[in-house]
Short mmCIF file of C-alpha atoms and ligand atoms in Angstrom, two decimals:
data_model
loop_
_atom_site.label_atom_id
_atom_site.label_comp_id
_atom_site.label_asym_id
_atom_site.label_seq_id
_atom_site.Cartn_x
_atom_site.Cartn_y
_atom_site.Cartn_z
CA MET A 1 -37.16 -49.82 -20.05
CA LYS A 2 -38.57 -49.22 -23.53
CA LYS A 3 -37.79 -45.98 -25.40
CA GLU A 4 -41.40 -45.66 -26.39
CA VAL A 5 -44.67 -47.53 -25.81
CA GLU A 6 -47.92 -47.20 -27.72
CA TYR A 7 -51.49 -47.65 -26.50
CA LYS A 8 -54.68 -46.74 -28.35
CA GLY A 9 -52.63 -45.09 -31.07
CA LEU A 10 -50.90 -42.76 -28.60
CA LYS A 11 -47.16 -42.69 -27.98
CA PHE A 12 -45.66 -42.52 -24.50
CA GLU A 13 -42.04 -41.95 -23.43
CA PRO A 14 -40.17 -42.84 -20.19
CA TYR A 15 -40.88 -40.46 -17.31
CA ILE A 16 -40.08 -42.05 -13.93
CA THR A 17 -37.93 -45.18 -13.79
CA GLN A 18 -38.50 -48.29 -11.73
CA GLU A 19 -35.33 -47.44 -9.76
CA GLN A 20 -36.58 -43.94 -8.92
CA ILE A 21 -39.95 -45.35 -7.85
CA ASN A 22 -38.33 -48.00 -5.64
CA ALA A 23 -36.04 -45.49 -3.94
CA ARG A 24 -38.92 -43.10 -3.24
CA VAL A 25 -41.18 -45.90 -1.95
CA GLN A 26 -38.49 -46.86 0.56
CA GLU A 27 -38.28 -43.25 1.77
CA LEU A 28 -42.05 -42.96 2.16
CA ALA A 29 -42.20 -46.30 3.99
CA ALA A 30 -39.50 -45.17 6.41
CA GLN A 31 -41.42 -41.97 7.14
CA ILE A 32 -44.73 -43.82 7.64
CA SER A 33 -43.02 -46.40 9.88
CA LYS A 34 -41.74 -43.55 12.05
CA ASP A 35 -45.02 -41.63 12.16
CA CYS A 36 -47.26 -44.65 12.74
CA ASP A 37 -45.11 -46.70 15.11
CA GLY A 38 -47.29 -48.30 17.79
CA LYS A 39 -50.51 -47.30 16.01
CA GLU A 40 -50.97 -50.50 13.97
CA PRO A 41 -52.14 -48.57 10.92
CA LEU A 42 -54.61 -50.03 8.47
CA PHE A 43 -53.44 -49.40 4.92
CA LEU A 44 -56.37 -48.89 2.59
CA CYS A 45 -55.38 -49.58 -1.00
CA VAL A 46 -57.53 -47.86 -3.59
CA LEU A 47 -58.06 -50.34 -6.40
CA THR A 48 -57.29 -50.76 -9.13
CA GLY A 49 -54.46 -48.31 -9.83
CA ALA A 50 -52.76 -48.28 -6.42
CA PHE A 51 -52.16 -52.01 -6.12
CA PRO A 52 -48.47 -52.10 -7.21
CA PHE A 53 -47.63 -49.05 -5.07
CA ALA A 54 -49.57 -50.39 -2.07
CA SER A 55 -47.87 -53.77 -2.41
CA ASP A 56 -44.39 -52.24 -2.45
CA LEU A 57 -45.13 -49.64 0.24
CA PHE A 58 -46.84 -52.09 2.59
CA ARG A 59 -43.96 -54.55 2.40
CA ALA A 60 -41.42 -51.79 2.99
CA VAL A 61 -42.89 -50.61 6.30
CA ASP A 62 -41.31 -52.31 9.30
CA ILE A 63 -44.02 -51.82 11.93
CA ASP A 64 -47.16 -53.84 12.67
CA ALA A 65 -49.70 -52.92 10.00
CA GLU A 66 -52.70 -54.38 8.18
CA ILE A 67 -54.05 -53.90 4.68
CA SER A 68 -57.51 -53.68 3.19
CA PHE A 69 -58.92 -52.72 -0.20
CA ILE A 70 -61.57 -50.45 -1.66
CA ARG A 71 -62.46 -50.25 -5.31
CA LEU A 72 -63.38 -46.92 -6.87
CA GLN A 73 -63.91 -45.79 -10.42
CA SER A 74 -63.94 -42.22 -11.68
CA TYR A 75 -61.91 -42.20 -14.89
CA GLN A 76 -62.92 -43.00 -18.42
CA GLY A 77 -60.18 -42.83 -21.04
CA MET A 78 -58.02 -39.80 -20.35
CA SER A 79 -60.34 -37.46 -18.46
CA THR A 80 -62.04 -37.64 -15.11
CA THR A 81 -65.83 -37.94 -15.02
CA GLY A 82 -66.07 -36.24 -11.62
CA VAL A 83 -68.44 -38.98 -10.54
CA VAL A 84 -66.81 -41.43 -8.15
CA LYS A 85 -68.36 -44.88 -8.01
CA GLN A 86 -67.70 -47.20 -5.05
CA VAL A 87 -67.53 -50.59 -6.71
CA MET A 88 -66.22 -52.59 -3.77
CA GLY A 89 -67.06 -51.03 -0.42
CA LEU A 90 -65.72 -50.94 3.09
CA GLY A 91 -66.75 -53.11 6.00
CA GLU A 92 -66.43 -52.47 9.72
CA GLU A 93 -62.64 -52.83 9.68
CA ILE A 94 -62.15 -49.02 9.63
CA LYS A 95 -63.72 -48.22 13.01
CA GLY A 96 -61.29 -46.65 15.48
CA ARG A 97 -58.30 -47.35 13.24
CA ASN A 98 -55.41 -45.20 12.07
CA VAL A 99 -56.02 -45.44 8.35
CA VAL A 100 -53.40 -44.78 5.68
CA ILE A 101 -55.18 -44.35 2.36
CA VAL A 102 -52.90 -45.50 -0.46
CA GLU A 103 -53.60 -43.98 -3.90
CA ASP A 104 -51.74 -44.08 -7.20
CA ILE A 105 -52.41 -40.47 -8.15
CA ILE A 106 -54.34 -37.41 -7.02
CA ASP A 107 -55.49 -35.41 -10.02
CA THR A 108 -58.61 -33.25 -9.50
CA GLY A 109 -58.95 -34.62 -5.97
CA HIS A 110 -62.59 -35.68 -6.43
CA THR A 111 -61.84 -39.33 -5.72
CA MET A 112 -59.84 -38.61 -2.57
CA HIS A 113 -62.27 -36.02 -1.26
CA ASN A 114 -65.10 -38.50 -1.59
CA LEU A 115 -63.09 -41.34 -0.07
CA ILE A 116 -62.03 -39.30 2.97
CA ALA A 117 -65.70 -38.60 3.70
CA THR A 118 -66.50 -42.31 3.46
CA VAL A 119 -63.61 -43.33 5.72
CA LYS A 120 -64.59 -40.67 8.28
CA GLU A 121 -68.18 -41.84 8.20
CA LYS A 122 -67.01 -45.38 8.97
CA GLY A 123 -65.40 -44.09 12.17
CA ALA A 124 -61.65 -43.97 11.45
CA ALA A 125 -59.65 -42.52 14.38
CA ASP A 126 -57.11 -40.87 12.08
CA ILE A 127 -56.63 -40.61 8.33
CA LYS A 128 -53.36 -40.15 6.47
CA ILE A 129 -53.03 -40.02 2.71
CA ALA A 130 -50.18 -41.58 0.77
CA THR A 131 -50.13 -41.00 -2.97
CA LEU A 132 -47.39 -42.00 -5.37
CA LEU A 133 -48.16 -39.09 -7.69
CA PHE A 134 -49.74 -35.70 -7.18
CA LYS A 135 -50.77 -33.15 -9.81
CA PRO A 136 -51.17 -30.02 -7.63
CA SER A 137 -52.21 -27.74 -10.49
CA ALA A 138 -55.14 -30.02 -11.44
CA LEU A 139 -56.50 -30.04 -7.90
CA CYS A 140 -59.99 -28.60 -7.45
CA ARG A 141 -60.85 -30.05 -4.05
CA PRO A 142 -59.22 -29.20 -0.70
CA VAL A 143 -57.16 -32.38 -0.42
CA LYS A 144 -53.74 -32.41 1.29
CA PRO A 145 -51.77 -35.65 0.93
CA ASP A 146 -49.42 -36.47 3.83
CA TYR A 147 -47.00 -38.61 1.82
CA VAL A 148 -46.28 -37.79 -1.83
CA GLY A 149 -43.97 -39.83 -4.03
CA PHE A 150 -43.64 -37.34 -6.88
CA GLU A 151 -45.31 -34.01 -7.64
CA ILE A 152 -45.87 -33.78 -11.39
CA PRO A 153 -47.36 -31.28 -13.82
CA THR A 154 -50.78 -31.92 -15.38
CA LYS A 155 -49.68 -34.58 -17.84
CA PHE A 156 -51.21 -37.94 -18.65
CA ILE A 157 -49.08 -40.82 -17.45
CA ILE A 158 -49.29 -44.61 -17.46
CA GLY A 159 -47.53 -47.60 -15.91
CA TYR A 160 -46.90 -49.01 -12.40
CA GLY A 161 -50.65 -49.39 -11.88
CA LEU A 162 -51.76 -46.35 -13.88
CA ASP A 163 -53.82 -47.25 -16.92
CA ILE A 164 -55.24 -46.06 -20.16
CA ASP A 165 -58.62 -47.77 -20.42
CA GLY A 166 -57.39 -50.73 -18.38
CA LYS A 167 -54.11 -51.20 -20.29
CA ALA A 168 -50.48 -50.39 -19.35
CA ARG A 169 -50.82 -51.09 -15.62
CA ASN A 170 -48.13 -53.79 -15.87
CA LEU A 171 -45.37 -51.46 -17.11
CA GLN A 172 -42.65 -51.38 -14.46
CA ASP A 173 -41.68 -47.79 -15.23
CA ILE A 174 -43.94 -44.76 -15.56
CA TYR A 175 -44.39 -43.25 -19.05
CA VAL A 176 -45.81 -39.89 -20.13
CA LEU A 177 -47.87 -39.01 -23.19
CA LYS A 178 -45.53 -37.65 -25.86
CA ASP A 179 -45.79 -34.00 -26.96
CA ASP A 180 -48.14 -33.39 -24.06
CA LYS A 181 -47.10 -29.93 -22.97
P1 IMP B 201 -59.14 -37.52 -9.40
O1 IMP B 201 -60.43 -37.93 -8.79
O2 IMP B 201 -59.34 -36.54 -10.53
O3 IMP B 201 -58.13 -37.02 -8.40
O4 IMP B 201 -58.57 -38.77 -10.13
C1 IMP B 201 -57.98 -39.78 -9.48
C2 IMP B 201 -57.97 -41.03 -10.31
O5 IMP B 201 -57.89 -40.74 -11.71
C3 IMP B 201 -56.74 -41.82 -10.00
O6 IMP B 201 -56.98 -42.74 -8.97
C4 IMP B 201 -56.42 -42.48 -11.32
O7 IMP B 201 -57.08 -43.72 -11.40
C5 IMP B 201 -56.97 -41.56 -12.37
N1 IMP B 201 -55.91 -40.70 -13.01
C6 IMP B 201 -55.63 -39.41 -12.77
N2 IMP B 201 -54.62 -38.95 -13.52
C7 IMP B 201 -54.21 -40.01 -14.26
C8 IMP B 201 -53.15 -40.19 -15.24
O8 IMP B 201 -52.35 -39.29 -15.59
N3 IMP B 201 -53.06 -41.43 -15.78
C9 IMP B 201 -53.89 -42.47 -15.43
N4 IMP B 201 -54.87 -42.35 -14.52
C10 IMP B 201 -55.03 -41.13 -13.95
MG1 MG B 202 -57.19 -44.80 -9.12
#
């Protein structure tokens, strides 16, 4: 882990280590495996940010499960635009399925609120939400995640899929913007 990383002239410091992430992912996977046993859940990975989390979580569940992907975009730079664009949509695979939506982070909740409506519309039998990170105090939509890796304050973070204008997704640990109080 690096003591400090810099992107776009901004300095970030370590926040959640790879080891902490791994341990928490195993716990979430065990819980999901228990809750969804016999239901053959369809994991729905929200691209781009959730791909490392979805990859680790999906491989850690030990029940029959499938995975699919949806691509959404709502962020520009460091603030949400509120407008959620569906860049790569869903097919018929959702119908009648127990869907586990896998997100990197729930911030204002706009993205998730919108996505739940879409997944319902496509005829999912049940919807569960797994998010690695959750900023409860930033929430402005009635969204209740079922599986939360870490609840964090309203800070800007990067790494393990989370980006700043497309960069920093490949950091193995999660870093937080310095002096961001
Ligand atoms: P929401 O619609 O405001 O809940 O935003 C959700 C999306 O914003 C996430 O899927 C992320 O892509 C992005 N996002 C929210 N907070 C952060 C952050 O701290 N760092 C990087 N991306 C973030
Ligand atoms: Mg995202």
